[in-house]
Short mmCIF file of C-alpha atoms and ligand atoms in Angstrom, two decimals:
data_model
loop_
_atom_site.label_atom_id
_atom_site.label_comp_id
_atom_site.label_asym_id
_atom_site.label_seq_id
_atom_site.Cartn_x
_atom_site.Cartn_y
_atom_site.Cartn_z
CA UNK A 9 44.57 -35.49 7.10
CA UNK A 10 42.46 -34.71 10.12
CA UNK A 11 43.39 -31.06 9.81
CA UNK A 12 42.40 -31.10 6.18
CA UNK A 13 38.92 -32.50 6.77
CA UNK A 14 38.47 -29.96 9.55
CA UNK A 15 39.29 -27.22 7.07
CA UNK A 16 36.86 -28.63 4.54
CA UNK A 17 34.13 -28.82 7.16
CA UNK A 18 34.78 -25.24 8.22
CA UNK A 19 34.60 -24.08 4.61
CA UNK A 20 31.35 -26.00 4.12
CA UNK A 21 29.82 -24.47 7.23
CA UNK A 22 30.82 -20.99 6.07
CA UNK A 23 29.31 -21.63 2.65
CA UNK A 24 26.05 -22.76 4.26
CA UNK A 25 25.91 -19.60 6.37
CA UNK A 26 26.59 -17.43 3.33
CA UNK A 27 23.83 -18.99 1.23
CA UNK A 28 21.50 -18.57 4.19
CA UNK A 29 20.73 -22.25 4.63
CA UNK A 30 17.97 -21.81 7.15
CA UNK A 31 15.04 -23.77 5.82
CA UNK A 32 12.26 -25.06 8.02
CA UNK A 33 10.68 -28.41 8.69
CA UNK A 34 7.19 -28.73 7.30
CA UNK A 35 4.13 -29.90 9.21
CA UNK A 36 3.18 -32.71 6.81
CA UNK A 37 1.18 -35.44 8.55
CA UNK A 38 1.01 -33.56 11.86
CA UNK A 39 -2.48 -32.03 11.58
CA UNK A 40 -5.92 -33.46 12.39
CA UNK A 41 -7.99 -30.80 10.54
CA UNK A 42 -10.29 -30.13 13.46
CA UNK A 43 -11.08 -26.42 13.18
CA UNK A 44 -13.65 -24.98 10.75
CA UNK A 45 -11.99 -22.46 8.46
CA UNK A 46 -12.68 -18.91 9.56
CA UNK A 47 -14.19 -16.87 6.72
CA UNK A 48 -13.35 -13.17 7.16
CA UNK A 49 -16.70 -11.33 7.30
CA UNK A 50 -17.68 -9.06 4.44
CA UNK A 51 -17.82 -5.45 5.56
CA UNK A 52 -20.89 -3.88 3.99
CA UNK A 53 -20.31 -0.26 3.06
CA UNK A 54 -22.47 2.38 4.70
CA UNK A 55 -24.94 3.52 2.05
CA UNK A 56 -24.81 7.23 1.34
CA UNK A 57 -27.17 9.40 -0.70
CA UNK A 58 -24.21 10.19 -2.96
CA UNK A 59 -23.73 6.50 -3.86
CA UNK A 60 -20.21 6.49 -2.42
CA UNK A 61 -19.31 3.22 -0.67
CA UNK A 62 -17.96 4.14 2.76
CA UNK A 63 -15.85 1.67 4.71
CA UNK A 64 -14.67 2.16 8.28
CA UNK A 65 -11.52 0.29 9.25
CA UNK A 66 -9.82 0.35 12.64
CA UNK A 67 -6.30 -0.95 13.29
CA UNK A 68 -6.37 -2.33 16.80
CA UNK A 69 -4.67 -4.54 19.34
CA UNK A 70 -6.31 -7.82 20.21
CA UNK A 71 -5.97 -11.27 21.67
CA UNK A 72 -6.51 -14.38 19.60
CA UNK A 73 -6.17 -18.09 20.16
CA UNK A 74 -4.09 -18.68 17.07
CA UNK A 75 -3.22 -22.02 18.65
CA UNK A 76 -6.40 -23.30 20.34
CA UNK A 77 -6.35 -22.76 24.09
CA UNK A 78 -3.24 -20.57 23.93
CA UNK A 79 -4.14 -16.90 23.68
CA UNK A 80 -1.54 -14.57 22.20
CA UNK A 81 -1.53 -10.84 21.62
CA UNK A 82 -2.24 -9.96 18.03
CA UNK A 83 -3.23 -7.02 15.90
CA UNK A 84 -6.28 -6.88 13.68
CA UNK A 85 -8.55 -4.65 11.66
CA UNK A 86 -12.07 -4.34 13.12
CA UNK A 87 -11.21 -7.49 15.06
CA UNK A 88 -8.43 -9.38 16.81
CA UNK A 89 -6.59 -10.86 13.84
CA UNK A 90 -6.72 -10.00 10.09
CA UNK A 91 -9.45 -7.75 8.72
CA UNK A 92 -12.83 -7.92 6.97
CA UNK A 93 -13.25 -8.59 3.27
CA UNK A 94 -14.17 -5.49 1.28
CA UNK A 95 -16.02 -5.68 -2.03
CA UNK A 96 -16.66 -3.19 -4.80
CA UNK A 97 -17.09 -3.23 -8.54
CA UNK A 98 -15.55 -1.30 -11.36
CA UNK A 99 -16.94 2.25 -11.43
CA UNK A 100 -17.70 2.39 -7.71
CA UNK A 101 -16.53 5.38 -5.72
CA UNK A 102 -15.07 4.12 -2.42
CA UNK A 103 -14.23 6.21 0.65
CA UNK A 104 -12.23 4.79 3.52
CA UNK A 105 -11.96 5.97 7.10
CA UNK A 106 -8.90 4.21 8.49
CA UNK A 107 -8.47 4.82 12.22
CA UNK A 108 -5.25 3.85 13.92
CA UNK A 109 -5.96 2.68 17.47
CA UNK A 110 -2.52 1.15 17.88
CA UNK A 111 0.08 2.75 20.10
CA UNK A 112 2.31 3.48 17.14
CA UNK A 113 2.04 4.94 13.66
CA UNK A 114 1.17 2.70 10.72
CA UNK A 115 -0.36 2.92 7.25
CA UNK A 116 -2.83 0.96 5.18
CA UNK A 117 -1.79 0.18 1.61
CA UNK A 118 -4.21 -1.08 -1.07
CA UNK A 119 -2.02 -3.70 -2.72
CA UNK A 120 -3.17 -4.23 -6.29
CA UNK A 121 -5.40 -1.15 -6.49
CA UNK A 122 -4.78 1.35 -9.22
CA UNK A 123 -5.28 4.74 -7.65
CA UNK A 124 -3.69 8.18 -7.12
CA UNK A 125 -0.39 7.99 -5.23
CA UNK A 126 -1.71 10.08 -2.33
CA UNK A 127 -4.40 7.40 -1.69
CA UNK A 128 -2.00 4.46 -1.98
CA UNK A 129 -1.22 4.08 1.73
CA UNK A 130 2.51 3.63 1.28
CA UNK A 131 5.20 4.90 3.67
CA UNK A 132 4.38 8.54 2.83
CA UNK A 133 0.80 8.27 4.12
CA UNK A 134 1.50 7.56 7.79
CA UNK A 135 -1.45 7.43 10.17
CA UNK A 136 -0.38 8.52 13.64
CA UNK A 137 -1.74 6.73 16.67
CA UNK A 138 -5.27 8.01 17.32
CA UNK A 139 -5.64 9.56 13.87
CA UNK A 140 -7.97 8.74 10.98
CA UNK A 141 -6.90 8.72 7.34
CA UNK A 142 -9.59 9.12 4.69
CA UNK A 143 -8.53 8.23 1.16
CA UNK A 144 -11.12 8.12 -1.59
CA UNK A 145 -10.97 6.87 -5.17
CA UNK A 146 -12.95 5.44 -8.06
CA UNK A 147 -12.36 1.76 -8.74
CA UNK A 148 -11.26 1.66 -12.36
CA UNK A 149 -9.63 -1.66 -13.19
CA UNK A 150 -10.71 -5.20 -14.06
CA UNK A 151 -12.14 -7.56 -11.45
CA UNK A 152 -9.43 -8.96 -9.17
CA UNK A 153 -8.54 -10.20 -5.71
CA UNK A 154 -6.59 -7.36 -4.15
CA UNK A 155 -5.61 -6.92 -0.52
CA UNK A 156 -4.64 -4.35 2.06
CA UNK A 157 -1.88 -4.24 4.67
CA UNK A 158 0.34 -1.70 6.49
CA UNK A 159 3.43 -0.22 4.84
CA UNK A 160 5.33 1.89 7.41
CA UNK A 161 8.94 2.07 6.30
CA UNK A 162 11.10 -0.33 8.28
CA UNK A 163 8.15 -1.80 10.23
CA UNK A 164 6.04 -3.58 7.64
CA UNK A 165 7.18 -7.10 8.54
CA UNK A 166 6.18 -6.72 12.21
CA UNK A 167 2.84 -5.04 11.45
CA UNK A 168 1.78 -7.67 8.92
CA UNK A 169 3.08 -10.57 11.02
CA UNK A 170 0.96 -9.46 13.99
CA UNK A 171 -2.14 -9.74 11.84
CA UNK A 172 -2.85 -6.59 9.86
CA UNK A 173 -4.12 -7.72 6.44
CA UNK A 174 -7.38 -8.30 4.60
CA UNK A 175 -8.85 -8.89 1.16
CA UNK A 176 -10.45 -6.34 -1.14
CA UNK A 177 -12.38 -8.03 -3.96
CA UNK A 178 -13.29 -6.29 -7.17
CA UNK A 179 -16.25 -8.31 -8.42
CA UNK A 180 -16.39 -9.85 -11.88
CA UNK A 181 -19.36 -10.70 -14.05
CA UNK A 182 -18.30 -14.05 -15.49
CA UNK A 183 -19.96 -17.37 -14.65
CA UNK A 184 -17.57 -18.44 -11.90
CA UNK A 185 -18.68 -19.58 -8.43
CA UNK A 186 -19.42 -16.36 -6.55
CA UNK A 187 -21.25 -17.06 -3.31
CA UNK A 188 -18.78 -15.76 -0.75
CA UNK A 189 -18.19 -18.23 2.05
CA UNK A 190 -20.01 -21.06 0.23
CA UNK A 191 -18.36 -21.64 -3.14
CA UNK A 192 -16.13 -18.53 -3.32
CA UNK A 193 -13.59 -18.93 -0.56
CA UNK A 194 -10.68 -16.72 0.51
CA UNK A 195 -7.55 -18.60 1.61
CA UNK A 196 -5.06 -16.25 3.29
CA UNK A 197 -2.03 -18.44 3.86
CA UNK A 198 0.51 -17.44 6.49
CA UNK A 199 3.31 -19.31 8.19
CA UNK A 200 4.00 -18.59 11.85
CA UNK A 201 6.49 -19.38 14.54
CA UNK A 202 5.17 -19.86 18.07
CA UNK A 203 6.87 -19.83 21.44
CA UNK A 204 6.29 -23.01 23.51
CA UNK A 205 3.40 -21.30 25.33
CA UNK A 206 1.68 -20.40 22.07
CA UNK A 207 2.59 -16.76 21.63
CA UNK A 208 3.61 -15.36 18.23
CA UNK A 209 7.38 -15.57 18.03
CA UNK A 210 8.68 -12.47 16.28
CA UNK A 211 12.35 -13.30 16.40
CA UNK A 212 13.85 -13.37 12.95
CA UNK A 213 17.51 -13.87 12.61
CA UNK A 214 17.97 -15.20 9.10
CA UNK A 215 18.36 -13.85 5.61
CA UNK A 216 14.63 -13.96 4.88
CA UNK A 217 13.23 -13.06 8.26
CA UNK A 218 10.56 -15.20 9.82
CA UNK A 219 10.07 -18.63 8.27
CA UNK A 220 7.49 -20.42 10.39
CA UNK A 221 6.90 -24.10 10.92
CA UNK A 222 3.14 -23.73 11.46
CA UNK A 223 0.46 -22.61 9.01
CA UNK A 224 -2.62 -20.48 9.51
CA UNK A 225 -5.31 -20.15 6.85
CA UNK A 226 -7.47 -17.04 7.43
CA UNK A 227 -6.02 -17.12 10.93
CA UNK A 228 -7.29 -20.68 11.53
CA UNK A 229 -4.86 -23.32 12.76
CA UNK A 230 -5.39 -26.95 11.65
CA UNK A 231 -8.34 -26.02 9.40
CA UNK A 232 -10.95 -27.90 7.41
CA UNK A 233 -13.60 -26.56 5.08
CA UNK A 234 -16.90 -28.28 4.35
CA UNK A 235 -17.54 -28.26 0.61
CA UNK A 236 -21.23 -28.17 -0.37
CA UNK A 237 -21.07 -27.64 -4.14
CA UNK A 238 -19.51 -29.50 -7.07
CA UNK A 239 -17.07 -26.71 -7.79
CA UNK A 240 -15.47 -24.19 -5.50
CA UNK A 241 -13.45 -21.09 -6.34
CA UNK A 242 -10.56 -20.44 -4.01
CA UNK A 243 -8.83 -17.06 -3.79
CA UNK A 244 -5.35 -17.75 -2.47
CA UNK A 245 -3.36 -14.88 -1.00
CA UNK A 246 0.16 -15.51 0.20
CA UNK A 247 0.05 -13.24 3.24
CA UNK A 248 3.31 -14.59 4.66
CA UNK A 249 6.38 -12.52 5.41
CA UNK A 250 8.75 -14.69 3.38
CA UNK A 251 7.56 -18.21 2.63
CA UNK A 252 6.90 -19.21 -0.99
CA UNK A 253 4.33 -21.98 -1.45
CA UNK A 254 4.09 -24.62 -4.19
CA UNK A 255 0.41 -25.40 -3.91
CA UNK A 256 -1.44 -28.47 -5.10
CA UNK A 257 -3.55 -31.38 -3.86
CA UNK A 258 -2.08 -34.42 -2.11
CA UNK A 259 -3.73 -36.64 -4.76
CA UNK A 260 -2.32 -34.47 -7.59
CA UNK A 261 -5.77 -33.78 -8.97
CA UNK A 262 -6.08 -31.23 -11.74
CA UNK A 263 -7.78 -27.91 -11.01
CA UNK A 264 -8.17 -24.73 -13.05
CA UNK A 265 -6.41 -21.46 -12.36
CA UNK A 266 -8.77 -18.64 -13.34
CA UNK A 267 -7.00 -15.48 -12.13
CA UNK A 268 -3.71 -14.05 -10.95
CA UNK A 269 -2.89 -10.87 -9.00
CA UNK A 270 -4.38 -8.41 -11.45
CA UNK A 271 -7.48 -10.35 -12.48
CA UNK A 272 -8.87 -13.04 -14.73
CA UNK A 273 -6.80 -15.07 -17.18
CA UNK A 274 -8.03 -15.23 -20.77
CA UNK A 275 -9.29 -18.75 -20.11
CA UNK A 276 -9.13 -21.32 -17.29
CA UNK A 277 -5.72 -23.01 -17.18
CA UNK A 278 -5.51 -26.65 -16.07
CA UNK A 279 -2.80 -27.13 -13.43
CA UNK A 280 -1.73 -29.47 -10.67
CA UNK A 281 0.59 -27.03 -8.92
CA UNK A 282 1.21 -23.32 -8.76
CA UNK A 283 3.87 -21.31 -7.02
CA UNK A 284 2.89 -18.24 -5.02
CA UNK A 285 5.29 -15.83 -3.32
CA UNK A 286 4.47 -13.21 -0.66
CA UNK A 287 1.90 -10.68 -1.85
CA UNK A 288 0.77 -12.70 -4.88
CA UNK A 289 -2.78 -13.96 -5.43
CA UNK A 290 -3.98 -16.95 -7.43
CA UNK A 291 -7.63 -17.90 -7.92
CA UNK A 292 -8.45 -21.46 -8.85
CA UNK A 293 -11.57 -23.59 -9.24
CA UNK A 294 -11.52 -27.19 -8.00
CA UNK A 295 -14.12 -29.91 -8.51
CA UNK A 296 -15.26 -32.30 -5.74
CA UNK A 297 -17.04 -35.65 -5.55
CA UNK A 298 -19.79 -36.23 -2.94
CA UNK A 299 -18.41 -37.50 0.36
CA UNK A 300 -14.74 -37.25 -0.54
CA UNK A 301 -11.88 -35.58 1.29
CA UNK A 302 -9.11 -33.62 -0.40
CA UNK A 303 -5.96 -32.26 1.16
CA UNK A 304 -4.41 -29.02 -0.09
CA UNK A 305 -0.67 -28.92 0.42
CA UNK A 306 2.43 -26.87 -0.20
CA UNK A 307 5.31 -28.90 -1.58
CA UNK A 308 8.95 -28.28 -0.87
CA UNK A 309 10.74 -26.22 -3.51
CA UNK A 310 14.41 -25.67 -4.15
CA UNK A 311 15.26 -22.61 -2.08
CA UNK A 312 15.13 -21.85 1.66
CA UNK A 313 11.96 -19.79 1.25
CA UNK A 314 10.26 -22.87 -0.19
CA UNK A 315 11.56 -25.37 2.34
CA UNK A 316 9.33 -27.92 4.02
CA UNK A 317 6.25 -29.90 2.98
CA UNK A 318 3.17 -28.34 4.53
CA UNK A 319 -0.41 -29.53 4.91
CA UNK A 320 -2.58 -26.43 4.47
CA UNK A 321 -6.25 -27.38 4.75
CA UNK A 322 -8.53 -30.39 4.32
CA UNK A 323 -11.69 -30.10 2.24
CA UNK A 324 -14.50 -32.48 3.22
CA UNK A 325 -17.26 -32.77 0.65
CA UNK A 326 -20.86 -33.25 1.77
CA UNK A 327 -22.74 -36.43 0.74
CA UNK A 328 -24.76 -34.38 -1.73
CA UNK A 329 -23.30 -31.46 -3.61
CA UNK A 330 -25.17 -28.55 -5.15
CA UNK A 331 -24.67 -28.52 -8.93
CA UNK A 332 -22.24 -25.85 -10.17
CA UNK A 333 -22.16 -24.23 -13.59
CA UNK A 334 -19.57 -25.51 -16.10
CA UNK A 335 -16.40 -23.43 -16.15
CA UNK A 336 -16.64 -20.76 -18.84
CA UNK A 337 -14.24 -21.34 -21.74
CA UNK A 338 -13.41 -17.66 -21.97
CA UNK A 339 -12.80 -15.34 -18.99
CA UNK A 340 -11.17 -12.11 -20.18
CA UNK A 341 -10.32 -10.55 -23.51
CA UNK A 342 -6.70 -10.77 -24.61
CA UNK A 343 -4.61 -7.67 -23.87
CA UNK A 344 -3.61 -5.92 -27.06
CA UNK A 345 0.14 -6.07 -27.70
CA UNK A 346 1.83 -2.86 -26.60
CA UNK A 347 4.85 -0.98 -27.85
CA UNK A 348 7.18 -0.44 -24.88
CA UNK A 349 8.92 2.92 -25.11
CA UNK A 350 11.62 2.31 -22.54
CA UNK A 351 13.54 -0.44 -20.74
CA UNK A 352 14.69 -0.04 -17.14
CA UNK A 353 16.90 -2.51 -15.36
CA UNK A 354 16.83 -3.36 -11.67
CA UNK A 355 19.61 -5.34 -10.10
CA UNK A 356 18.33 -7.15 -7.04
CA UNK A 357 21.19 -7.49 -4.58
CA UNK A 358 21.28 -8.96 -1.08
CA UNK A 359 18.90 -6.35 0.32
CA UNK A 360 18.99 -3.43 -2.07
CA UNK A 361 18.03 -2.50 -5.63
CA UNK A 362 20.63 -1.22 -8.10
CA UNK A 363 23.07 -1.00 -5.20
CA UNK A 364 20.99 1.56 -3.32
CA UNK A 365 18.91 1.35 -0.17
CA UNK A 366 15.46 2.92 -0.04
CA UNK A 367 15.53 6.66 0.60
CA UNK A 368 12.19 8.34 1.31
CA UNK A 369 13.50 11.62 -0.13
CA UNK A 370 14.82 10.21 -3.42
CA UNK A 371 12.76 9.65 -6.56
CA UNK A 372 14.41 6.71 -8.28
CA UNK A 373 12.35 6.61 -11.45
CA UNK A 374 10.13 9.09 -13.28
CA UNK A 375 7.51 7.52 -15.53
CA UNK A 376 5.18 9.13 -18.06
CA UNK A 377 1.46 8.62 -17.45
CA UNK A 378 0.08 5.69 -19.41
CA UNK A 379 3.55 4.47 -20.40
CA UNK A 380 4.31 0.90 -21.44
CA UNK A 381 7.80 -0.13 -20.38
CA UNK A 382 9.97 -3.17 -19.96
CA UNK A 383 11.32 -3.67 -16.48
CA UNK A 384 14.16 -6.13 -16.36
CA UNK A 385 14.90 -7.71 -12.99
CA UNK A 386 18.31 -9.19 -12.56
CA UNK A 387 18.61 -11.12 -9.32
CA UNK A 388 22.27 -11.70 -8.60
CA UNK A 389 21.76 -13.29 -5.16
CA UNK A 390 19.27 -15.53 -3.31
CA UNK A 391 15.48 -15.63 -3.71
CA UNK A 392 13.57 -12.34 -3.90
CA UNK A 393 10.33 -11.19 -5.36
CA UNK A 394 9.22 -7.90 -6.87
CA UNK A 395 6.06 -5.88 -6.47
CA UNK A 396 5.17 -2.65 -8.24
CA UNK A 397 2.45 -0.39 -6.87
CA UNK A 398 -0.30 0.95 -9.12
CA UNK A 399 0.54 -1.03 -12.27
CA UNK A 400 -0.49 -4.14 -14.13
CA UNK A 401 2.32 -6.13 -15.68
CA UNK A 402 2.79 -9.28 -17.71
CA UNK A 403 5.70 -11.61 -17.13
CA UNK A 404 7.48 -11.76 -20.50
CA UNK A 405 10.09 -14.34 -19.60
CA UNK A 406 12.04 -15.95 -16.79
CA UNK A 407 15.66 -16.56 -17.81
CA UNK A 408 14.50 -16.30 -21.41
CA UNK A 409 11.69 -18.86 -21.08
CA UNK A 410 7.99 -18.11 -21.22
CA UNK A 411 6.37 -18.27 -17.76
CA UNK A 412 3.98 -21.12 -16.93
CA UNK A 413 0.53 -20.55 -18.41
CA UNK A 414 -1.11 -19.79 -15.06
CA UNK A 415 1.27 -16.78 -14.68
CA UNK A 416 0.28 -15.15 -17.94
CA UNK A 417 -2.51 -12.91 -16.67
CA UNK A 418 -2.14 -9.36 -15.38
CA UNK A 419 0.03 -9.24 -12.25
CA UNK A 420 1.58 -6.86 -9.74
CA UNK A 421 3.99 -9.16 -7.89
CA UNK A 422 6.37 -11.81 -9.19
CA UNK A 423 8.76 -14.34 -7.69
CA UNK A 424 12.38 -13.89 -8.76
CA UNK A 425 14.32 -17.03 -7.83
CA UNK A 426 17.98 -16.72 -6.93
CA UNK A 427 20.35 -15.89 -9.82
CA UNK A 428 17.51 -15.38 -12.28
CA UNK A 429 16.42 -12.72 -14.76
CA UNK A 430 12.77 -11.84 -15.11
CA UNK A 431 11.40 -9.42 -17.69
CA UNK A 432 8.12 -7.61 -17.19
CA UNK A 433 5.94 -5.67 -19.62
CA UNK A 434 4.56 -2.96 -17.35
CA UNK A 435 1.54 -0.78 -18.04
CA UNK A 436 1.41 2.36 -15.89
CA UNK A 437 -1.65 4.31 -14.88
CA UNK A 438 -2.64 7.87 -15.58
CA UNK A 439 -2.94 9.45 -12.13
CA UNK A 440 -0.14 12.02 -12.18
CA UNK A 441 1.52 13.47 -9.08
CA UNK A 442 5.17 14.53 -9.39
CA UNK A 443 5.46 14.96 -5.60
CA UNK A 444 4.01 11.71 -4.28
CA UNK A 445 5.80 8.48 -5.14
CA UNK A 446 4.63 4.92 -5.57
CA UNK A 447 6.84 2.07 -4.38
CA UNK A 448 8.43 -0.95 -5.99
CA UNK A 449 10.09 -3.48 -3.74
CA UNK A 450 10.85 -7.01 -2.70
CA UNK A 451 7.76 -8.34 -0.89
CA UNK A 452 9.85 -10.55 1.38
CA UNK A 453 9.08 -8.17 4.19
CA UNK A 454 12.43 -8.28 5.97
CA UNK A 455 14.12 -7.26 2.71
CA UNK A 456 11.58 -4.50 2.14
CA UNK A 457 12.19 -3.19 5.67
CA UNK A 458 15.95 -3.37 5.15
CA UNK A 459 15.61 -0.98 2.23
CA UNK A 460 15.07 -3.22 -0.79
CA UNK A 461 12.60 -0.70 -2.15
CA UNK A 462 12.57 2.20 -4.57
CA UNK A 463 10.21 5.05 -5.46
CA UNK A 464 8.72 6.21 -8.75
CA UNK A 465 6.44 9.07 -9.67
CA UNK A 466 4.00 9.22 -12.57
CA UNK A 467 4.05 12.57 -14.38
CA UNK A 468 2.48 14.24 -17.42
CA UNK A 469 4.25 12.96 -20.55
CA UNK A 470 6.93 15.45 -21.58
CA UNK A 471 7.65 16.63 -18.02
CA UNK A 472 9.89 13.71 -17.04
CA UNK A 473 13.14 15.69 -17.30
CA UNK A 474 11.88 18.69 -15.37
CA UNK A 475 10.51 16.56 -12.51
CA UNK A 476 12.36 16.95 -9.22
CA UNK A 477 14.27 13.88 -8.06
CA UNK A 478 14.11 14.82 -4.41
CA UNK A 479 11.17 14.87 -2.06
CA UNK A 480 10.68 16.57 1.28
CA UNK A 481 10.98 14.21 4.23
CA UNK A 482 7.56 12.84 5.18
CA UNK A 483 6.29 9.71 6.75
CA UNK A 484 8.39 9.24 9.86
CA UNK A 485 6.45 11.02 12.55
CA UNK A 486 4.40 13.54 10.57
CU1 C2O B 222 1.92 -5.37 -0.59
CU2 C2O B 222 4.26 -2.19 -1.30
O1 C2O B 222 3.06 -3.78 -0.90
CU1 CU B 223 1.36 -2.79 -3.19
CU1 CU B 224 14.08 -10.01 -1.20
#
């Protein structure tokens, strides 16, 4: 009998290891909300006679007190940790000068931007230490909250974890709160692990990589934000390596989701919770009463990447609040139904796609410019997510069911829970380049680094079959 229960226990332990049972404790109830939320500064472009908006960004080493009184080495962009907020509007020509002052090569990818592949900042556009990379493009997509972060193959998790990330806002012209830092607030949510003396702990042993037990919002630990208007728009970016958040207020109040990754929803969607996986963005508008306090939380979900109840930030409303305009009833025009010409299937395995690891010299998919396709994601293992560069997609269904209403806008990243099928209607852009690929990948950064990534090129319609499926080796050390 004793031997039998021992065997059962051993089997149970093995099963737990196999499913990667490695969740974390949350921080619920442990914070005092003593630090004012840092608002990343807006970087004003240098004005040029040609009207081009020029932005200078420098990847650099720094020191930051991520935990107050405990300095740790970090990386940042034009600063010690994270980077400035960039802004542009549709039609603007933007020119970047990205200088790498780190001691190793990196890249800067414009996640959510629709641009030529050579400007994308993926693993083929390495910036060597000491070098400057100068991509340039015309912003030609609807208003959205996009972001930027490094993408060096095999190193993305470490580079992002150390602090390289920032927001790039494409401005809208609807009547939503829009005073940056006052009633239009970025919330870059990241979980961290710290060593006992307060340094960033980069050790990641588990299936998903680093799952932290502490939260930073815009790099601020234990944050509060003083609300001064009746309504505030929050732009949430999950800038974490792996953690998936189920966000809502402690008092379950209703708020309105107004945008997803790729821009505005057709109309505001009332919600009490939304789920956001690494790389995704959700914009919501919340209303406040004078003098009240409201706690924004992340609630435990059902997989390891959603483990733990976390307190994120406390909002404290002033005794008198500036009136805000009513929420518009309409935000964006409906997308016309499209006729997909092709279906591609992607099997998401433990850390690969369709059984293959990322290969920088292999073109996995060739897509015709302007194509509309169905991409079917079949996750046969534990939690993953899926991001496609350059495109806008709609989530058609999740295991055959329509997605929640707040997920029905244009997107570029989607959570794919374990053992789940997700179908996407993908609209591709028209910048052709048969020799420079875009990426698609799991945005759980350890998985991405392990090779859960593939490459596609966009080519002139009719040239798909004649397009070469191999690429010269670039990226590593060129
Ligand atoms: Cu956010 Cu391929 O990246
Ligand atoms: Cu991207
Ligand atoms: Cu994954």
